[in-house]
Amino acid sequence: MAELRQASRIIRVRTPGRALVEITDEIASWVTGQGMSEGLLTLLCRHTSASLTIQENAAPAVRRDLLDWLDRAAPEDHPYAHDDEGPDDMPAHIRTMVTGVTLSIPLIGGALALGTWQGIYLMEHRRRPHHREIALHLLGA
Amino acid sequence: MAELRQASRIIRVRTPGRALVEITDEIASWVTGQGMSEGLLTLLCRHTSASLTIQENAAPAVRRDLLDWLDRAAPEDHPYAHDDEGPDDMPAHIRTMVTGVTLSIPLIGGALALGTWQGIYLMEHRRRPHHREIALHLLGA
Amino acid sequence: MAELRQASRIIRVRTPGRALVEITDEIASWVTGQGMSEGLLTLLCRHTSASLTIQENAAPAVRRDLLDWLDRAAPEDHPYAHDDEGPDDMPAHIRTMVTGVTLSIPLIGGALALGTWQGIYLMEHRRRPHHREIALHLLGA
């Protein structure tokens, strides 16, 4: 049995403003480069107005509906106590809380154990484009 | 100190349609079988219309209220852009996003560190019964 | 390369009733005490009416808005099936489901890989003060 070891990295992702940006290929490529066959991948989005989700990777309409739902669930036109950073800031924090900033994905048989229709997405909740950082950690053999 | 090692497995769970299906015993049994006393268990639900949650394992009414809440929060009778796969499909994606598909549970003193009232549940968000797959990964000693 | 090892602990946190209680310093201090430079920290809140979130650590108004949003999203004045334990109990379960009870945070370069504005918070969803337990697990070298 190969000895357990770990690898970590911070990646940067540019977002176009509110969107689900797929990062599956970039993540999978980094994981493959570590040459492990079994292990655990962890992702942490290092922001409070952007988040991570595993979602449908086929129909683009699904992503639009997800963003629309978040828009209705935590709308901009509400009298938030925190409004110093623009009307899209507090909704972005709420949407981040609801969707989450960490993911844990097993690596089995040399590949991430994602289902056929699952993709990894960075969710940008602010209106303007941003550079976002995601910390990656892999432990395995 | 025993040497760190890992184990992984894909389990299949049959769901009866919309429900919280408790999988605590099956998971705990597999973990016990690996003979570790300390470690980290990771679960990944390999679907985009079913999810995982840790919830109250006593009163069944709690599970009914959780499903009812998701039904109100992401109702079927909304003009979703994505409606090719039936009226319960897009709500199922939204409910999956809100509840999440990965869980991380420490193993301490030979047992999962769950609280007394916590159970692990697979949440089926589609109306019809499905076979669902959950990837399990355990790292420990 | 230092050998991989693990450490775990249950910490107790007193809450004042509904609030976001920051636990970043206590967690970071325990992690530092383990003397690892790279690894993975996992947190599990051992309750079904309290949860964990990573959120904005600067403006207190953000925390107020987050609690207000949860109050509107899962209000007390709804005819829940489960109402034996008081009007704040079922909303607390729903809010716990939406925000989640587990977190995974990479340790890189000797520090938790949190972003500048990220803090770790225990969310108390019940009205009355409670003692809450969080299981910590650290794996690294």
Tab-separated table of C-alpha atoms in Angstrom:
chain	number	residue	atom	x	y	z
A	1	MET	CA	0.000	0.000	0.000
A	2	ALA	CA	1.353	3.420	-0.999
A	3	GLU	CA	2.089	5.770	1.861
A	4	LEU	CA	-0.461	8.453	2.705
A	5	ARG	CA	0.574	11.978	1.797
A	6	GLN	CA	-1.012	15.372	1.261
A	7	ALA	CA	-0.947	18.264	-1.188
A	8	SER	CA	-2.515	21.703	-1.086
A	9	ARG	CA	-2.903	24.725	-3.317
A	10	ILE	CA	-4.735	28.025	-3.636
A	11	ILE	CA	-6.350	28.548	-7.052
A	12	ARG	CA	-7.768	31.797	-8.416
A	13	VAL	CA	-10.981	32.000	-10.420
A	14	ARG	CA	-12.257	35.045	-12.267
A	15	THR	CA	-16.029	35.538	-12.134
A	16	PRO	CA	-18.220	37.643	-14.474
A	17	GLY	CA	-20.487	38.866	-11.661
A	18	ARG	CA	-23.481	36.806	-10.532
A	19	ALA	CA	-23.049	33.338	-12.005
A	20	LEU	CA	-22.239	29.701	-11.427
A	21	VAL	CA	-18.718	29.205	-12.779
A	22	GLU	CA	-17.836	25.573	-13.394
A	23	ILE	CA	-14.438	24.562	-11.996
A	24	THR	CA	-14.717	20.776	-12.244
A	25	ASP	CA	-12.060	20.342	-14.946
A	26	GLU	CA	-9.494	22.586	-13.287
A	27	ILE	CA	-9.981	20.819	-9.946
A	28	ALA	CA	-9.928	17.320	-11.461
A	29	SER	CA	-6.801	18.167	-13.422
A	30	TRP	CA	-4.958	19.309	-10.294
A	31	VAL	CA	-6.076	16.192	-8.438
A	32	THR	CA	-4.914	13.914	-11.270
A	33	GLY	CA	-1.542	15.643	-11.200
A	34	GLN	CA	-0.978	14.490	-7.615
A	35	GLY	CA	-0.905	10.859	-8.754
A	36	MET	CA	-3.100	9.394	-6.033
A	37	SER	CA	-5.693	6.660	-6.528
A	38	GLU	CA	-7.664	6.996	-3.290
A	39	GLY	CA	-8.100	9.964	-1.002
A	40	LEU	CA	-10.093	12.971	0.102
A	41	LEU	CA	-10.331	16.344	-1.638
A	42	THR	CA	-11.430	19.400	0.347
A	43	LEU	CA	-12.332	22.805	-1.130
A	44	LEU	CA	-12.727	26.067	0.780
A	45	CYS	CA	-13.971	29.257	-0.896
A	46	ARG	CA	-12.104	32.039	0.935
A	47	HIS	CA	-14.883	34.633	0.684
A	48	THR	CA	-18.154	35.631	2.323
A	49	SER	CA	-20.025	36.693	-0.805
A	50	ALA	CA	-19.136	33.734	-3.040
A	51	SER	CA	-19.724	30.056	-2.335
A	52	LEU	CA	-19.349	26.488	-3.611
A	53	THR	CA	-21.939	24.010	-4.781
A	54	ILE	CA	-22.120	20.670	-6.549
A	55	GLN	CA	-24.892	20.867	-9.138
A	56	GLU	CA	-26.315	19.729	-12.461
A	57	ASN	CA	-23.699	20.068	-15.197
A	58	ALA	CA	-25.909	19.571	-18.242
A	59	ALA	CA	-28.793	22.085	-18.675
A	60	PRO	CA	-27.693	25.736	-18.372
A	61	ALA	CA	-31.304	26.641	-17.491
A	62	VAL	CA	-30.795	24.898	-14.155
A	63	ARG	CA	-28.079	27.389	-13.201
A	64	ARG	CA	-30.320	30.294	-14.183
A	65	ASP	CA	-33.152	28.916	-12.019
A	66	LEU	CA	-30.785	28.444	-9.079
A	67	LEU	CA	-29.658	32.084	-9.288
A	68	ASP	CA	-33.259	33.253	-9.718
A	69	TRP	CA	-34.305	31.319	-6.643
A	70	LEU	CA	-31.523	32.858	-4.554
A	71	ASP	CA	-32.609	36.254	-5.843
A	72	ARG	CA	-36.159	35.669	-4.653
A	73	ALA	CA	-35.104	34.048	-1.368
A	74	ALA	CA	-32.705	36.846	-0.383
A	75	PRO	CA	-33.749	39.868	-2.461
A	76	GLU	CA	-31.827	43.124	-2.803
A	77	ASP	CA	-34.840	45.314	-2.027
A	78	HIS	CA	-35.015	44.662	1.720
A	79	PRO	CA	-34.083	47.153	4.482
A	80	TYR	CA	-30.962	45.311	5.685
A	81	ALA	CA	-29.096	46.677	8.713
A	82	HIS	CA	-25.836	46.185	6.787
A	83	ASP	CA	-26.019	48.266	3.598
A	84	ASP	CA	-22.646	50.084	3.494
A	85	GLU	CA	-21.261	48.046	0.606
A	86	GLY	CA	-24.111	48.307	-1.861
A	87	PRO	CA	-27.527	46.632	-2.198
A	88	ASP	CA	-26.037	43.366	-3.487
A	89	ASP	CA	-23.681	42.833	-0.536
A	90	MET	CA	-25.950	41.616	2.251
A	91	PRO	CA	-27.959	39.345	-0.089
A	92	ALA	CA	-24.580	37.901	-1.163
A	93	HIS	CA	-23.704	37.044	2.462
A	94	ILE	CA	-27.085	35.365	2.971
A	95	ARG	CA	-26.791	33.369	-0.264
A	96	THR	CA	-23.285	32.306	0.792
A	97	MET	CA	-24.589	31.113	4.170
A	98	VAL	CA	-27.350	29.090	2.510
A	99	THR	CA	-25.130	27.404	-0.073
A	100	GLY	CA	-21.890	27.019	1.931
A	101	VAL	CA	-18.171	27.531	1.344
A	102	THR	CA	-16.680	24.070	1.940
A	103	LEU	CA	-16.945	20.796	0.003
A	104	SER	CA	-15.482	17.343	0.667
A	105	ILE	CA	-15.160	14.917	-2.232
A	106	PRO	CA	-13.762	11.379	-2.000
A	107	LEU	CA	-11.259	10.196	-4.603
A	108	ILE	CA	-11.940	6.564	-5.491
A	109	GLY	CA	-10.277	4.461	-8.181
A	110	GLY	CA	-8.164	7.407	-9.311
A	111	ALA	CA	-11.091	9.789	-9.931
A	112	LEU	CA	-13.287	12.143	-7.927
A	113	ALA	CA	-16.363	10.160	-6.886
A	114	LEU	CA	-18.791	12.686	-8.418
A	115	GLY	CA	-21.961	11.394	-10.060
A	116	THR	CA	-22.454	11.569	-13.828
A	117	TRP	CA	-24.457	14.795	-13.680
A	118	GLN	CA	-22.493	16.527	-10.945
A	119	GLY	CA	-20.182	19.478	-11.549
A	120	ILE	CA	-18.307	21.639	-9.036
A	121	TYR	CA	-19.316	25.305	-9.232
A	122	LEU	CA	-18.039	28.524	-7.741
A	123	MET	CA	-21.068	30.730	-7.107
A	124	GLU	CA	-20.453	34.449	-7.462
A	125	HIS	CA	-23.127	36.355	-5.549
A	126	ARG	CA	-21.916	39.922	-6.194
A	127	ARG	CA	-23.022	41.888	-9.264
A	128	ARG	CA	-19.525	42.850	-10.361
A	129	PRO	CA	-16.746	40.554	-11.622
A	130	HIS	CA	-14.318	39.378	-8.927
A	131	HIS	CA	-11.155	37.358	-8.505
A	132	ARG	CA	-11.936	34.593	-6.041
A	133	GLU	CA	-9.602	32.202	-4.228
A	134	ILE	CA	-10.295	28.574	-3.446
A	135	ALA	CA	-8.064	26.564	-1.114
A	136	LEU	CA	-7.621	22.932	-2.176
A	137	HIS	CA	-6.359	20.139	0.026
A	138	LEU	CA	-5.831	16.521	-0.967
A	139	LEU	CA	-4.943	13.674	1.358
A	140	GLY	CA	-4.498	10.168	0.047
A	141	ALA	CA	-2.253	7.582	-1.567
B	1	MET	CA	0.103	4.561	17.430
B	2	ALA	CA	-1.538	2.528	14.676
B	3	GLU	CA	-0.662	3.546	11.136
B	4	LEU	CA	-3.084	5.778	9.265
B	5	ARG	CA	-4.970	4.085	6.455
B	6	GLN	CA	-8.085	4.642	4.366
B	7	ALA	CA	-11.123	2.779	3.117
B	8	SER	CA	-13.855	3.736	0.662
B	9	ARG	CA	-17.085	2.331	-0.689
B	10	ILE	CA	-20.130	3.230	-2.751
B	11	ILE	CA	-23.421	2.254	-1.090
B	12	ARG	CA	-26.840	2.171	-2.738
B	13	VAL	CA	-30.009	3.350	-1.014
B	14	ARG	CA	-33.546	2.882	-2.294
B	15	THR	CA	-35.882	5.803	-1.665
B	16	PRO	CA	-39.710	5.799	-1.660
B	17	GLY	CA	-39.966	9.209	-3.355
B	18	ARG	CA	-39.841	12.433	-1.333
B	19	ALA	CA	-38.600	11.477	2.138
B	20	LEU	CA	-35.770	11.581	4.644
B	21	VAL	CA	-34.323	8.063	4.673
B	22	GLU	CA	-32.210	7.345	7.733
B	23	ILE	CA	-28.870	5.713	6.916
B	24	THR	CA	-27.099	6.121	10.271
B	25	ASP	CA	-26.999	2.403	11.145
B	26	GLU	CA	-25.757	1.286	7.746
B	27	ILE	CA	-23.023	3.925	7.768
B	28	ALA	CA	-22.002	3.262	11.379
B	29	SER	CA	-21.868	-0.457	10.700
B	30	TRP	CA	-19.543	-0.012	7.737
B	31	VAL	CA	-17.327	2.326	9.772
B	32	THR	CA	-17.142	-0.142	12.670
B	33	GLY	CA	-16.130	-2.862	10.237
B	34	GLN	CA	-12.988	-0.912	9.315
B	35	GLY	CA	-11.644	-1.348	12.860
B	36	MET	CA	-10.433	2.203	13.398
B	37	SER	CA	-10.727	4.139	16.660
B	38	GLU	CA	-10.049	7.669	15.419
B	39	GLY	CA	-10.534	9.178	11.979
B	40	LEU	CA	-12.649	11.121	9.534
B	41	LEU	CA	-15.694	9.883	7.629
B	42	THR	CA	-16.790	11.693	4.472
B	43	LEU	CA	-20.064	11.135	2.610
B	44	LEU	CA	-20.926	12.347	-0.892
B	45	CYS	CA	-24.397	11.949	-2.388
B	46	ARG	CA	-23.747	11.394	-6.107
B	47	HIS	CA	-26.912	13.123	-7.349
B	48	THR	CA	-28.330	16.583	-8.013
B	49	SER	CA	-31.888	15.950	-6.852
B	50	ALA	CA	-31.115	14.131	-3.595
B	51	SER	CA	-28.999	15.368	-0.704
B	52	LEU	CA	-27.594	14.608	2.758
B	53	THR	CA	-28.444	16.103	6.120
B	54	ILE	CA	-27.785	15.426	9.790
B	55	GLN	CA	-31.064	15.889	11.660
B	56	GLU	CA	-33.271	14.981	14.600
B	57	ASN	CA	-33.639	11.199	14.860
B	58	ALA	CA	-36.508	11.041	17.352
B	59	ALA	CA	-39.784	12.734	16.318
B	60	PRO	CA	-40.969	11.734	12.803
B	61	ALA	CA	-42.996	14.991	12.699
B	62	VAL	CA	-39.700	16.876	12.407
B	63	ARG	CA	-38.928	15.167	9.114
B	64	ARG	CA	-42.417	15.996	7.808
B	65	ASP	CA	-41.953	19.663	8.740
B	66	LEU	CA	-38.539	19.748	7.040
B	67	LEU	CA	-40.028	18.400	3.798
B	68	ASP	CA	-42.999	20.775	4.060
B	69	TRP	CA	-40.642	23.708	4.525
B	70	LEU	CA	-38.620	22.762	1.442
B	71	ASP	CA	-41.894	22.453	-0.461
B	72	ARG	CA	-42.883	25.996	0.483
B	73	ALA	CA	-39.369	27.420	-0.012
B	74	ALA	CA	-38.945	25.937	-3.504
B	75	PRO	CA	-42.464	25.141	-4.741
B	76	GLU	CA	-43.359	23.152	-7.828
B	77	ASP	CA	-45.802	25.760	-9.138
B	78	HIS	CA	-43.270	28.317	-10.327
B	79	PRO	CA	-42.417	29.102	-13.978
B	80	TYR	CA	-38.884	27.635	-13.930
B	81	ALA	CA	-36.726	27.989	-17.041
B	82	HIS	CA	-35.779	24.309	-16.676
B	83	ASP	CA	-38.976	22.240	-16.825
B	84	ASP	CA	-38.113	19.418	-19.253
B	85	GLU	CA	-37.954	16.722	-16.601
B	86	GLY	CA	-41.233	17.345	-14.819
B	87	PRO	CA	-42.486	19.896	-12.278
B	88	ASP	CA	-40.629	18.248	-9.378
B	89	ASP	CA	-37.177	18.340	-11.031
B	90	MET	CA	-36.107	21.968	-10.688
B	91	PRO	CA	-37.434	22.245	-7.105
B	92	ALA	CA	-35.374	19.108	-6.356
B	93	HIS	CA	-32.178	20.803	-7.636
B	94	ILE	CA	-32.880	23.893	-5.504
B	95	ARG	CA	-33.576	21.801	-2.391
B	96	THR	CA	-30.360	19.867	-3.030
B	97	MET	CA	-28.392	23.127	-3.265
B	98	VAL	CA	-29.867	24.393	0.015
B	99	THR	CA	-29.249	21.194	1.986
B	100	GLY	CA	-25.964	20.034	0.431
B	101	VAL	CA	-24.484	16.754	-0.811
B	102	THR	CA	-21.366	16.309	1.342
B	103	LEU	CA	-20.897	15.590	5.067
B	104	SER	CA	-17.763	15.214	7.195
B	105	ILE	CA	-18.027	13.357	10.493
B	106	PRO	CA	-15.143	12.762	12.913
B	107	LEU	CA	-14.656	9.298	14.408
B	108	ILE	CA	-13.589	9.613	18.050
B	109	GLY	CA	-13.148	6.821	20.616
B	110	GLY	CA	-14.231	4.210	18.089
B	111	ALA	CA	-17.587	5.838	17.250
B	112	LEU	CA	-18.912	8.571	14.973
B	113	ALA	CA	-18.935	11.788	17.023
B	114	LEU	CA	-22.643	12.456	16.346
B	115	GLY	CA	-24.739	13.969	19.124
B	116	THR	CA	-27.426	11.928	20.902
B	117	TRP	CA	-30.252	13.258	18.740
B	118	GLN	CA	-28.402	13.317	15.431
B	119	GLY	CA	-29.071	10.884	12.611
B	120	ILE	CA	-27.662	10.837	9.060
B	121	TYR	CA	-30.367	11.141	6.397
B	122	LEU	CA	-30.491	10.802	2.644
B	123	MET	CA	-33.057	13.315	1.388
B	124	GLU	CA	-34.962	12.267	-1.702
B	125	HIS	CA	-36.362	15.348	-3.442
B	126	ARG	CA	-38.036	13.682	-6.437
B	127	ARG	CA	-41.619	12.401	-6.276
B	128	ARG	CA	-40.823	8.917	-7.563
B	129	PRO	CA	-38.733	6.203	-5.852
B	130	HIS	CA	-35.063	6.166	-6.855
B	131	HIS	CA	-31.887	4.184	-6.316
B	132	ARG	CA	-29.317	6.612	-4.958
B	133	GLU	CA	-25.567	6.192	-4.513
B	134	ILE	CA	-23.489	7.571	-1.668
B	135	ALA	CA	-19.690	7.531	-1.762
B	136	LEU	CA	-18.091	6.849	1.638
B	137	HIS	CA	-14.479	7.544	2.549
B	138	LEU	CA	-12.808	6.834	5.864
B	139	LEU	CA	-9.314	7.911	6.868
B	140	GLY	CA	-7.955	7.045	10.261
B	141	ALA	CA	-6.242	4.543	12.517
C	1	MET	CA	8.390	15.030	5.270
C	2	ALA	CA	6.857	14.775	8.755
C	3	GLU	CA	4.647	11.763	9.358
C	4	LEU	CA	0.879	12.211	9.114
C	5	ARG	CA	-0.977	12.062	12.410
C	6	GLN	CA	-4.324	13.059	13.844
C	7	ALA	CA	-5.794	14.781	16.871
C	8	SER	CA	-9.377	15.238	18.048
C	9	ARG	CA	-11.259	17.001	20.792
C	10	ILE	CA	-14.767	17.966	21.896
C	11	ILE	CA	-15.087	21.630	22.861
C	12	ARG	CA	-18.007	23.229	24.707
C	13	VAL	CA	-19.400	26.637	23.820
C	14	ARG	CA	-21.938	28.591	25.873
C	15	THR	CA	-24.493	30.507	23.803
C	16	PRO	CA	-26.682	33.453	24.912
C	17	GLY	CA	-29.743	32.258	22.971
C	18	ARG	CA	-30.192	33.144	19.286
C	19	ALA	CA	-26.851	34.473	18.064
C	20	LEU	CA	-23.766	33.889	15.980
C	21	VAL	CA	-20.984	33.118	18.452
C	22	GLU	CA	-17.519	33.483	16.980
C	23	ILE	CA	-15.215	30.563	17.768
C	24	THR	CA	-12.374	31.278	15.321
C	25	ASP	CA	-9.746	32.102	17.954
C	26	GLU	CA	-10.493	29.107	20.150
C	27	ILE	CA	-10.389	26.774	17.149
C	28	ALA	CA	-7.220	28.330	15.687
C	29	SER	CA	-5.513	28.158	19.069
C	30	TRP	CA	-6.244	24.434	19.430
C	31	VAL	CA	-5.037	23.808	15.871
C	32	THR	CA	-1.796	25.738	16.488
C	33	GLY	CA	-1.224	23.658	19.619
C	34	GLN	CA	-1.062	20.487	17.509
C	35	GLY	CA	2.101	21.740	15.802
C	36	MET	CA	1.191	20.830	12.247
C	37	SER	CA	1.943	22.912	9.183
C	38	GLU	CA	-0.372	21.279	6.641
C	39	GLY	CA	-3.556	19.337	7.163
C	40	LEU	CA	-7.328	19.242	7.326
C	41	LEU	CA	-9.539	20.485	10.145
C	42	THR	CA	-13.097	19.162	10.461
C	43	LEU	CA	-15.796	20.554	12.753
C	44	LEU	CA	-19.087	18.882	13.670
C	45	CYS	CA	-21.746	20.639	15.721
C	46	ARG	CA	-23.351	17.826	17.762
C	47	HIS	CA	-26.866	19.310	17.823
C	48	THR	CA	-29.989	19.648	15.682
C	49	SER	CA	-30.959	23.191	16.679
C	50	ALA	CA	-27.530	24.836	16.429
C	51	SER	CA	-25.233	24.918	13.408
C	52	LEU	CA	-21.906	26.109	11.984
C	53	THR	CA	-21.158	28.747	9.389
C	54	ILE	CA	-18.178	30.632	8.005
C	55	GLN	CA	-19.149	34.283	7.678
C	56	GLU	CA	-18.120	37.930	7.679
C	57	ASN	CA	-16.104	38.729	10.809
C	58	ALA	CA	-16.120	42.545	10.563
C	59	ALA	CA	-19.550	44.247	10.585
C	60	PRO	CA	-21.829	43.025	13.436
C	61	ALA	CA	-24.832	44.210	11.388
C	62	VAL	CA	-24.168	41.314	8.999
C	63	ARG	CA	-24.811	38.801	11.783
C	64	ARG	CA	-28.034	40.568	12.713
C	65	ASP	CA	-29.217	40.451	9.086
C	66	LEU	CA	-28.364	36.755	8.830
C	67	LEU	CA	-30.451	35.961	11.933
C	68	ASP	CA	-33.285	38.179	10.689
C	69	TRP	CA	-33.272	36.397	7.355
C	70	LEU	CA	-33.479	32.971	9.024
C	71	ASP	CA	-36.332	34.316	11.143
C	72	ARG	CA	-38.263	35.334	8.026
C	73	ALA	CA	-37.355	32.184	6.074
C	74	ALA	CA	-38.426	29.778	8.847
C	75	PRO	CA	-40.746	31.794	11.119
C	76	GLU	CA	-42.051	30.709	14.516
C	77	ASP	CA	-45.675	31.504	13.684
C	78	HIS	CA	-46.366	28.583	11.381
C	79	PRO	CA	-48.542	25.534	12.197
C	80	TYR	CA	-45.692	22.994	12.376
C	81	ALA	CA	-46.563	19.319	12.940
C	82	HIS	CA	-43.772	19.156	15.550
C	83	ASP	CA	-44.553	21.725	18.260
C	84	ASP	CA	-44.001	19.804	21.527
C	85	GLU	CA	-40.810	21.609	22.447
C	86	GLY	CA	-41.920	25.208	22.035
C	87	PRO	CA	-42.483	27.519	19.055
C	88	ASP	CA	-38.728	28.082	18.513
C	89	ASP	CA	-37.837	24.388	18.216
C	90	MET	CA	-39.012	23.426	14.728
C	91	PRO	CA	-37.725	26.692	13.184
C	92	ALA	CA	-34.377	25.875	14.834
C	93	HIS	CA	-34.271	22.464	13.116
C	94	ILE	CA	-35.054	24.055	9.739
C	95	ARG	CA	-32.411	26.758	10.194
C	96	THR	CA	-29.907	24.064	11.170
C	97	MET	CA	-30.706	22.099	8.010
C	98	VAL	CA	-30.251	25.177	5.832
C	99	THR	CA	-26.928	26.266	7.357
C	100	GLY	CA	-25.387	22.854	8.122
C	101	VAL	CA	-23.487	21.252	10.999
C	102	THR	CA	-20.151	20.278	9.438
C	103	LEU	CA	-17.227	22.337	8.130
C	104	SER	CA	-13.917	21.312	6.528
C	105	ILE	CA	-11.037	23.763	6.565
C	106	PRO	CA	-7.579	23.142	5.082
C	107	LEU	CA	-4.492	24.038	7.111
C	108	ILE	CA	-1.834	25.492	4.804
C	109	GLY	CA	1.501	27.016	5.772
C	110	GLY	CA	0.785	26.531	9.462
C	111	ALA	CA	-2.539	28.421	9.481
C	112	LEU	CA	-6.176	27.736	8.662
C	113	ALA	CA	-6.711	28.750	5.031
C	114	LEU	CA	-9.598	31.103	5.867
C	115	GLY	CA	-9.921	34.345	3.899
C	116	THR	CA	-9.264	37.721	5.505
C	117	TRP	CA	-12.923	38.392	6.243
C	118	GLN	CA	-13.917	34.875	7.248
C	119	GLY	CA	-14.691	33.833	10.800
C	120	ILE	CA	-16.022	30.509	12.129
C	121	TYR	CA	-19.355	30.865	13.930
C	122	LEU	CA	-21.525	28.630	16.047
C	123	MET	CA	-25.138	29.556	15.290
C	124	GLU	CA	-27.542	29.165	18.188
C	125	HIS	CA	-31.093	28.860	16.856
C	126	ARG	CA	-32.967	28.410	20.171
C	127	ARG	CA	-34.205	31.387	22.190
C	128	ARG	CA	-32.632	30.288	25.463
C	129	PRO	CA	-28.909	30.003	26.307
C	130	HIS	CA	-27.405	26.548	25.748
C	131	HIS	CA	-24.170	24.654	26.211
C	132	ARG	CA	-23.206	23.303	22.803
C	133	GLU	CA	-20.560	20.724	21.858
C	134	ILE	CA	-18.397	20.801	18.754
C	135	ALA	CA	-16.257	17.830	17.736
C	136	LEU	CA	-12.909	18.817	16.215
C	137	HIS	CA	-10.673	16.563	14.160
C	138	LEU	CA	-7.311	17.434	12.677
C	139	LEU	CA	-5.299	15.292	10.311
C	140	GLY	CA	-1.958	16.468	8.987
C	141	ALA	CA	1.767	16.817	9.508
